[in-house]
Amino acid sequence: MPISIVSQGRDLSTWVKALKEKKPDLDVRIYPDDHPRDEITFALAWNHPLGAFTQFPNLQCISSLGAGVDHVLKDPNIPEQVQISRIKDKNLTNDMADFCLAQVLNYMRDLHKYKTAEQTHTWKPLRYKNKAEITIGVMGVGALGSEVARRLSSNGFNVTGWANSAKQLESIKVYAGAEELDSFLETADILICLLPLTQETADILNKDTLGKLPKNAFVINVARGEHLIEQDLIDLIESGHLAGASLDVFREEPLPEKHPFWAHPSIKITPHIASVTNPASAVDQVLENYDRLQNSKPLINLVSRTKGY
Ligand code: NDP
């Protein structure tokens, strides 16, 4: 049974190589190359052209090539019975924890300020806070966020989390639901967003929520650009309420050359690289689902289409 990879703007050669190395006889087709669409029951997707899956009448599963599924679920044309799975991978999780720890340390030890000072040969020591004086709030403590929270906690920071449902994480107070959001925000000196993009979480980083953070708080968004109202962030930094932000994801990617974020001295930009799926490490779970589907077994790493993640 062939599989089809439906994507745009992404180099798929590493995925094809990983699939073929693990399963040499697998017939891998790349959309929109000519191939019989009615033979496809299992497809891989990343930013597919909206509506493309209507051409696959027998499709049963779409496997996202990453942890997020917002790019799949935003397509209203995917039939209800099609199951959606995603990547849950130890390397992806570790890379995200490394990246967030690096951003936090860079901010709290003012490393970007020393970089600027170096350019003007300025010797100016800055006072820094101890880790124990800083509370980091992780919004979304799922596969990625819970590991980020653990990594920061084991590095000596006070860490809190926020999720949809109550949960226990060692040494980490987890707030749950809309009713506990304010309490979570009020103590977060550094806010890390690791929520999935859903109807409930779109635009969640706005003047009201960010305004509830303590004065001089710092925002790290490594989830999706659509979580953030960009102008609200700029306004809160310029009014002196927020110290700045480190952003890895944007409403429009690549970030347009003339976007005000580029030149803003308190906003640090990375090009959506916080944690990138490594096909060699993620391919096993994709092939496991392919085999499970052929054998009518329940799939792994499924997302709830009702919840949107
Ligand atoms: P998960 O689905 O495992 O976790 C999502 C978390 O968010 C859960 O804790 C969930 O709560 C919580 N959540 C969801 N909706 C709400 C809500 N309305 N209110 C409060 N909490 C909510 O996702 P992952 O950790 O795997 O990934 C998170 C996101 O990170 C991805 O969707 C993707 O967009 C982004 N990402 C970014 C990358 C980058 O390089 N920048 C790389 C990979 C992913 P509960 O546990 O109660 O269900």
CSV table of C-alpha atoms and ligand atoms in Angstrom, one decimal:
chain,number,residue,atom,x,y,z
A,1,MET,CA,0.0,0.0,0.0
A,2,PRO,CA,1.7,3.3,-1.0
A,3,ILE,CA,1.9,6.3,1.2
A,4,SER,CA,1.8,9.9,0.0
A,5,ILE,CA,3.6,12.9,1.5
A,6,VAL,CA,1.6,16.1,1.1
A,7,SER,CA,3.5,19.2,1.9
A,8,GLN,CA,4.6,22.5,0.5
A,9,GLY,CA,7.8,24.5,1.1
A,10,ARG,CA,9.6,21.7,2.9
A,11,ASP,CA,12.6,19.6,1.8
A,12,LEU,CA,11.2,16.0,2.0
A,13,SER,CA,14.3,14.1,1.0
A,14,THR,CA,15.3,13.3,4.6
A,15,TRP,CA,11.9,11.9,5.3
A,16,VAL,CA,11.9,9.8,2.1
A,17,LYS,CA,15.4,8.5,3.0
A,18,ALA,CA,14.4,7.7,6.6
A,19,LEU,CA,11.3,5.8,5.4
A,20,LYS,CA,13.2,3.9,2.8
A,21,GLU,CA,16.0,2.9,5.1
A,22,LYS,CA,13.6,1.5,7.6
A,23,LYS,CA,11.2,-0.1,5.1
A,24,PRO,CA,12.9,-0.5,1.7
A,25,ASP,CA,9.9,-1.9,-0.1
A,26,LEU,CA,7.6,1.0,1.0
A,27,ASP,CA,6.1,2.8,-2.0
A,28,VAL,CA,6.6,6.5,-1.1
A,29,ARG,CA,4.8,9.1,-3.3
A,30,ILE,CA,5.2,12.8,-3.1
A,31,TYR,CA,2.1,14.9,-3.8
A,32,PRO,CA,1.3,16.4,-6.4
A,33,ASP,CA,3.3,13.8,-8.5
A,34,ASP,CA,1.1,11.6,-10.5
A,35,HIS,CA,0.0,8.7,-8.4
A,36,PRO,CA,-3.4,6.9,-8.0
A,37,ARG,CA,-5.0,8.8,-5.1
A,38,ASP,CA,-7.6,6.1,-4.4
A,39,GLU,CA,-4.8,3.7,-3.3
A,40,ILE,CA,-3.7,5.9,-0.4
A,41,THR,CA,-5.0,5.2,3.1
A,42,PHE,CA,-2.1,6.8,5.0
A,43,ALA,CA,-0.6,10.2,4.3
A,44,LEU,CA,2.1,12.3,5.9
A,45,ALA,CA,1.5,16.1,5.9
A,46,TRP,CA,3.1,19.4,6.7
A,47,ASN,CA,1.5,22.6,5.5
A,48,HIS,CA,-0.4,20.8,2.8
A,49,PRO,CA,-2.3,22.9,0.2
A,50,LEU,CA,-5.8,23.3,1.7
A,51,GLY,CA,-8.3,20.9,0.1
A,52,ALA,CA,-5.6,18.6,-1.3
A,53,PHE,CA,-6.9,15.7,0.8
A,54,THR,CA,-10.3,15.8,-1.0
A,55,GLN,CA,-8.5,14.0,-3.8
A,56,PHE,CA,-7.8,10.9,-1.6
A,57,PRO,CA,-11.2,9.2,-1.3
A,58,ASN,CA,-9.9,6.2,0.8
A,59,LEU,CA,-7.7,8.2,3.2
A,60,GLN,CA,-7.9,6.9,6.8
A,61,CYS,CA,-5.0,8.6,8.6
A,62,ILE,CA,-3.0,11.8,8.2
A,63,SER,CA,0.3,11.8,10.2
A,64,SER,CA,1.7,15.3,10.9
A,65,LEU,CA,5.4,15.6,10.3
A,66,GLY,CA,5.8,17.5,13.5
A,67,ALA,CA,4.4,17.8,17.0
A,68,GLY,CA,1.8,20.4,16.0
A,69,VAL,CA,-1.4,19.6,14.0
A,70,ASP,CA,-2.9,23.1,13.6
A,71,HIS,CA,-1.7,23.0,9.9
A,72,VAL,CA,-3.8,19.9,9.3
A,73,LEU,CA,-6.9,20.8,11.4
A,74,LYS,CA,-7.2,24.3,9.8
A,75,ASP,CA,-8.3,22.5,6.6
A,76,PRO,CA,-12.2,22.2,6.8
A,77,ASN,CA,-12.2,19.6,4.0
A,78,ILE,CA,-10.8,16.7,5.9
A,79,PRO,CA,-13.6,14.1,6.4
A,80,GLU,CA,-14.6,13.4,10.1
A,81,GLN,CA,-13.5,9.7,9.9
A,82,VAL,CA,-9.9,10.5,9.0
A,83,GLN,CA,-7.6,10.0,12.1
A,84,ILE,CA,-4.9,12.5,12.8
A,85,SER,CA,-1.6,11.6,14.4
A,86,ARG,CA,1.4,13.6,15.4
A,87,ILE,CA,5.1,13.2,16.4
A,88,LYS,CA,6.0,12.7,20.0
A,89,ASP,CA,9.7,12.2,20.1
A,90,LYS,CA,12.3,12.2,22.9
A,91,ASN,CA,14.8,14.2,20.8
A,92,LEU,CA,12.2,16.8,19.9
A,93,THR,CA,11.3,17.2,23.6
A,94,ASN,CA,15.0,17.4,24.6
A,95,ASP,CA,15.8,20.0,22.0
A,96,MET,CA,12.9,22.2,23.1
A,97,ALA,CA,14.0,22.0,26.7
A,98,ASP,CA,17.6,22.9,25.7
A,99,PHE,CA,16.3,25.8,23.6
A,100,CYS,CA,14.1,27.2,26.4
A,101,LEU,CA,16.8,26.9,29.0
A,102,ALA,CA,19.3,28.7,26.7
A,103,GLN,CA,16.8,31.5,26.1
A,104,VAL,CA,16.1,31.8,29.8
A,105,LEU,CA,19.8,31.9,30.7
A,106,ASN,CA,20.6,34.4,27.9
A,107,TYR,CA,17.9,36.7,29.2
A,108,MET,CA,18.6,36.4,32.9
A,109,ARG,CA,22.4,36.9,32.5
A,110,ASP,CA,21.9,39.7,29.9
A,111,LEU,CA,24.1,38.0,27.4
A,112,HIS,CA,22.5,39.9,24.5
A,113,LYS,CA,23.2,43.2,26.2
A,114,TYR,CA,26.9,42.3,26.5
A,115,LYS,CA,26.9,41.4,22.8
A,116,THR,CA,25.7,45.0,22.1
A,117,ALA,CA,28.2,46.5,24.6
A,118,GLU,CA,31.0,44.6,23.0
A,119,GLN,CA,30.3,46.3,19.7
A,120,THR,CA,30.9,49.7,21.3
A,121,HIS,CA,33.8,48.5,23.6
A,122,THR,CA,31.7,49.3,26.6
A,123,TRP,CA,32.6,47.7,30.0
A,124,LYS,CA,29.4,47.8,32.0
A,125,PRO,CA,28.7,45.0,34.5
A,126,LEU,CA,24.9,44.5,35.1
A,127,ARG,CA,23.3,43.2,38.3
A,128,TYR,CA,21.6,39.9,37.8
A,129,LYS,CA,19.0,38.0,39.8
A,130,ASN,CA,19.6,34.6,41.3
A,131,LYS,CA,17.6,31.7,39.8
A,132,ALA,CA,15.7,31.3,43.1
A,133,GLU,CA,14.4,34.9,42.7
A,134,ILE,CA,12.8,34.0,39.3
A,135,THR,CA,9.5,32.2,38.6
A,136,ILE,CA,9.1,30.8,35.2
A,137,GLY,CA,5.5,30.0,34.0
A,138,VAL,CA,5.1,27.4,31.3
A,139,MET,CA,1.9,27.7,29.4
A,140,GLY,CA,1.0,24.2,28.2
A,141,VAL,CA,2.6,21.4,30.0
A,142,GLY,CA,2.0,18.6,27.5
A,143,ALA,CA,4.7,16.5,25.8
A,144,LEU,CA,7.1,19.5,25.3
A,145,GLY,CA,6.0,21.9,28.1
A,146,SER,CA,6.3,19.3,30.9
A,147,GLU,CA,9.9,18.5,29.9
A,148,VAL,CA,10.7,22.2,29.6
A,149,ALA,CA,9.2,22.7,33.1
A,150,ARG,CA,11.2,19.8,34.5
A,151,ARG,CA,14.5,20.9,32.9
A,152,LEU,CA,14.1,24.5,34.3
A,153,SER,CA,13.1,23.2,37.7
A,154,SER,CA,16.1,20.9,37.9
A,155,ASN,CA,18.3,23.8,37.0
A,156,GLY,CA,17.1,25.7,40.1
A,157,PHE,CA,14.3,27.9,38.9
A,158,ASN,CA,10.9,28.2,40.5
A,159,VAL,CA,8.6,26.8,37.8
A,160,THR,CA,4.8,26.8,37.5
A,161,GLY,CA,2.7,25.4,34.7
A,162,TRP,CA,-0.8,26.0,33.2
A,163,ALA,CA,-2.9,23.4,31.4
A,164,ASN,CA,-6.4,22.5,30.5
A,165,SER,CA,-6.7,19.8,33.2
A,166,ALA,CA,-5.2,19.5,36.7
A,167,LYS,CA,-2.0,17.5,36.8
A,168,GLN,CA,0.9,16.6,39.2
A,169,LEU,CA,4.5,17.5,38.3
A,170,GLU,CA,7.2,17.1,40.9
A,171,SER,CA,8.1,20.5,42.4
A,172,ILE,CA,6.0,22.4,39.9
A,173,LYS,CA,2.6,23.9,40.7
A,174,VAL,CA,0.3,23.4,37.8
A,175,TYR,CA,-2.7,25.8,37.4
A,176,ALA,CA,-5.6,24.5,35.3
A,177,GLY,CA,-8.3,26.1,33.2
A,178,ALA,CA,-9.4,29.6,32.4
A,179,GLU,CA,-10.3,30.2,36.1
A,180,GLU,CA,-6.7,29.8,37.2
A,181,LEU,CA,-5.1,31.6,34.4
A,182,ASP,CA,-4.8,35.0,36.2
A,183,SER,CA,-3.1,33.4,39.2
A,184,PHE,CA,-0.7,31.6,36.9
A,185,LEU,CA,0.2,34.8,35.1
A,186,GLU,CA,0.5,37.0,38.1
A,187,THR,CA,3.7,35.2,39.3
A,188,ALA,CA,5.4,34.5,36.0
A,189,ASP,CA,8.6,36.6,35.7
A,190,ILE,CA,9.3,34.7,32.5
A,191,LEU,CA,6.4,33.3,30.5
A,192,ILE,CA,7.1,30.4,28.1
A,193,CYS,CA,4.2,29.6,25.6
A,194,LEU,CA,4.1,26.0,24.6
A,195,LEU,CA,0.3,25.7,23.9
A,196,PRO,CA,-1.0,24.1,20.8
A,197,LEU,CA,-2.8,26.5,18.5
A,198,THR,CA,-6.6,25.9,18.8
A,199,GLN,CA,-9.7,28.1,18.8
A,200,GLU,CA,-9.2,28.6,22.6
A,201,THR,CA,-5.5,29.5,22.5
A,202,ALA,CA,-5.3,31.7,19.4
A,203,ASP,CA,-4.5,35.3,20.4
A,204,ILE,CA,-4.0,34.2,24.0
A,205,LEU,CA,-0.9,36.4,24.4
A,206,ASN,CA,-2.6,39.8,24.3
A,207,LYS,CA,-2.6,43.1,26.3
A,208,ASP,CA,-5.0,41.6,29.0
A,209,THR,CA,-3.0,38.4,29.7
A,210,LEU,CA,0.5,39.9,29.2
A,211,GLY,CA,-0.6,42.9,31.2
A,212,LYS,CA,-1.2,40.5,34.2
A,213,LEU,CA,2.4,39.4,34.2
A,214,PRO,CA,4.6,41.1,36.9
A,215,LYS,CA,6.3,44.3,35.8
A,216,ASN,CA,9.5,43.6,33.8
A,217,ALA,CA,8.4,40.1,32.8
A,218,PHE,CA,9.9,38.5,29.8
A,219,VAL,CA,8.0,36.5,27.2
A,220,ILE,CA,9.2,33.5,25.2
A,221,ASN,CA,7.0,32.2,22.5
A,222,VAL,CA,8.0,28.9,21.0
A,223,ALA,CA,4.5,27.6,20.1
A,224,ARG,CA,2.8,29.4,17.2
A,225,GLY,CA,2.8,33.0,16.0
A,226,GLU,CA,-0.9,33.1,16.1
A,227,HIS,CA,-0.9,32.9,19.9
A,228,LEU,CA,0.5,36.4,20.1
A,229,ILE,CA,-1.1,39.8,19.3
A,230,GLU,CA,2.1,41.4,18.0
A,231,GLN,CA,1.2,45.0,18.5
A,232,ASP,CA,0.1,44.3,22.1
A,233,LEU,CA,3.6,42.9,22.8
A,234,ILE,CA,5.3,46.0,21.4
A,235,ASP,CA,3.0,48.4,23.3
A,236,LEU,CA,3.6,46.6,26.6
A,237,ILE,CA,7.4,46.6,26.1
A,238,GLU,CA,7.4,50.3,25.1
A,239,SER,CA,5.2,51.3,28.1
A,240,GLY,CA,7.8,49.6,30.3
A,241,HIS,CA,5.6,46.8,31.6
A,242,LEU,CA,7.5,44.0,29.8
A,243,ALA,CA,11.3,43.8,29.6
A,244,GLY,CA,11.2,42.1,26.2
A,245,ALA,CA,10.6,38.9,24.4
A,246,SER,CA,12.3,36.1,22.6
A,247,LEU,CA,10.2,34.8,19.7
A,248,ASP,CA,10.8,31.7,17.6
A,249,VAL,CA,7.4,31.7,15.8
A,250,PHE,CA,5.4,34.3,13.9
A,251,ARG,CA,2.1,35.0,12.3
A,252,GLU,CA,3.9,35.3,9.0
A,253,GLU,CA,6.9,33.1,8.4
A,254,PRO,CA,9.5,33.9,7.2
A,255,LEU,CA,9.1,37.1,9.2
A,256,PRO,CA,8.8,39.9,6.6
A,257,GLU,CA,11.9,41.9,6.1
A,258,LYS,CA,10.2,45.1,7.2
A,259,HIS,CA,8.5,43.7,10.3
A,260,PRO,CA,9.1,46.0,13.3
A,261,PHE,CA,10.2,43.0,15.4
A,262,TRP,CA,13.5,42.8,13.5
A,263,ALA,CA,14.8,46.2,14.7
A,264,HIS,CA,13.3,46.2,18.1
A,265,PRO,CA,16.1,46.2,20.7
A,266,SER,CA,14.1,44.2,23.3
A,267,ILE,CA,12.8,41.5,20.9
A,268,LYS,CA,15.0,38.6,20.0
A,269,ILE,CA,14.2,36.6,16.9
A,270,THR,CA,15.0,33.0,15.9
A,271,PRO,CA,13.6,31.5,12.7
A,272,HIS,CA,11.3,28.7,14.0
A,273,ILE,CA,14.2,26.4,15.0
A,274,ALA,CA,13.4,25.8,18.7
A,275,SER,CA,13.0,22.1,18.1
A,276,VAL,CA,12.9,20.5,14.6
A,277,THR,CA,11.7,17.0,14.0
A,278,ASN,CA,14.5,14.7,13.0
A,279,PRO,CA,13.0,12.2,10.5
A,280,ALA,CA,15.6,9.5,11.5
A,281,SER,CA,14.4,9.6,15.0
A,282,ALA,CA,10.7,10.1,14.3
A,283,VAL,CA,10.2,7.6,11.5
A,284,ASP,CA,9.6,4.5,13.6
A,285,GLN,CA,6.4,5.8,15.1
A,286,VAL,CA,5.2,6.9,11.7
A,287,LEU,CA,5.8,3.4,10.3
A,288,GLU,CA,4.3,1.8,13.4
A,289,ASN,CA,1.1,3.7,12.6
A,290,TYR,CA,1.3,2.7,9.0
A,291,ASP,CA,1.5,-1.0,10.0
A,292,ARG,CA,-1.2,-0.6,12.6
A,293,LEU,CA,-3.5,0.9,10.0
A,294,GLN,CA,-2.9,-2.0,7.6
A,295,ASN,CA,-3.6,-4.5,10.5
A,296,SER,CA,-6.7,-2.6,11.7
A,297,LYS,CA,-5.1,-1.9,15.1
A,298,PRO,CA,-5.6,1.3,17.2
A,299,LEU,CA,-3.1,4.0,16.2
A,300,ILE,CA,-0.7,5.8,18.5
A,301,ASN,CA,-0.1,9.5,19.1
A,302,LEU,CA,-3.6,10.4,17.9
A,303,VAL,CA,-5.0,13.9,18.5
A,304,SER,CA,-8.5,14.8,19.4
A,305,ARG,CA,-10.2,16.6,16.6
A,306,THR,CA,-12.7,18.0,19.0
A,307,LYS,CA,-10.0,19.5,21.3
A,308,GLY,CA,-7.8,20.5,18.4
A,309,TYR,CA,-4.6,18.9,19.9
B,1,NDP,P1,0.6,18.7,23.8
B,1,NDP,O1,-0.6,18.5,23.0
B,1,NDP,O2,1.4,17.5,24.2
B,1,NDP,O3,0.4,19.7,25.0
B,1,NDP,C1,-0.4,20.7,25.0
B,1,NDP,C2,-0.6,21.3,26.4
B,1,NDP,O4,-1.3,22.5,26.3
B,1,NDP,C3,-1.3,20.4,27.4
B,1,NDP,O5,-0.7,20.5,28.7
B,1,NDP,C4,-2.7,21.0,27.4
B,1,NDP,O6,-3.4,20.8,28.6
B,1,NDP,C5,-2.4,22.5,27.2
B,1,NDP,N1,-3.6,23.2,26.6
B,1,NDP,C6,-4.2,23.0,25.5
B,1,NDP,N2,-5.2,23.8,25.3
B,1,NDP,C7,-5.3,24.6,26.5
B,1,NDP,C8,-6.2,25.6,26.9
B,1,NDP,N3,-7.2,26.0,26.2
B,1,NDP,N4,-5.9,26.1,28.2
B,1,NDP,C9,-4.9,25.6,28.9
B,1,NDP,N5,-4.1,24.7,28.5
B,1,NDP,C10,-4.3,24.1,27.3
B,1,NDP,O7,1.6,19.6,22.8
B,1,NDP,P2,3.2,19.6,22.7
B,1,NDP,O8,3.7,19.9,24.0
B,1,NDP,O9,3.6,18.4,21.9
B,1,NDP,O10,3.4,20.8,21.7
B,1,NDP,C11,2.9,22.1,21.9
B,1,NDP,C12,3.1,23.0,20.7
B,1,NDP,O11,4.5,23.3,20.5
B,1,NDP,C13,2.7,22.3,19.4
B,1,NDP,O12,1.3,22.3,19.2
B,1,NDP,C14,3.5,23.2,18.4
B,1,NDP,O13,2.6,24.2,17.9
B,1,NDP,C15,4.6,23.8,19.2
B,1,NDP,N6,5.9,23.4,18.7
B,1,NDP,C16,6.9,24.3,18.3
B,1,NDP,C17,8.1,24.0,17.8
B,1,NDP,C18,9.1,25.0,17.5
B,1,NDP,O14,10.2,24.6,17.0
B,1,NDP,N7,8.9,26.2,17.8
B,1,NDP,C19,8.5,22.5,17.7
B,1,NDP,C20,7.4,21.6,18.1
B,1,NDP,C21,6.2,22.0,18.6
B,1,NDP,P3,-3.8,19.3,29.0
B,1,NDP,O15,-2.5,18.6,29.4
B,1,NDP,O16,-4.7,19.5,30.2
B,1,NDP,O17,-4.5,18.6,27.9
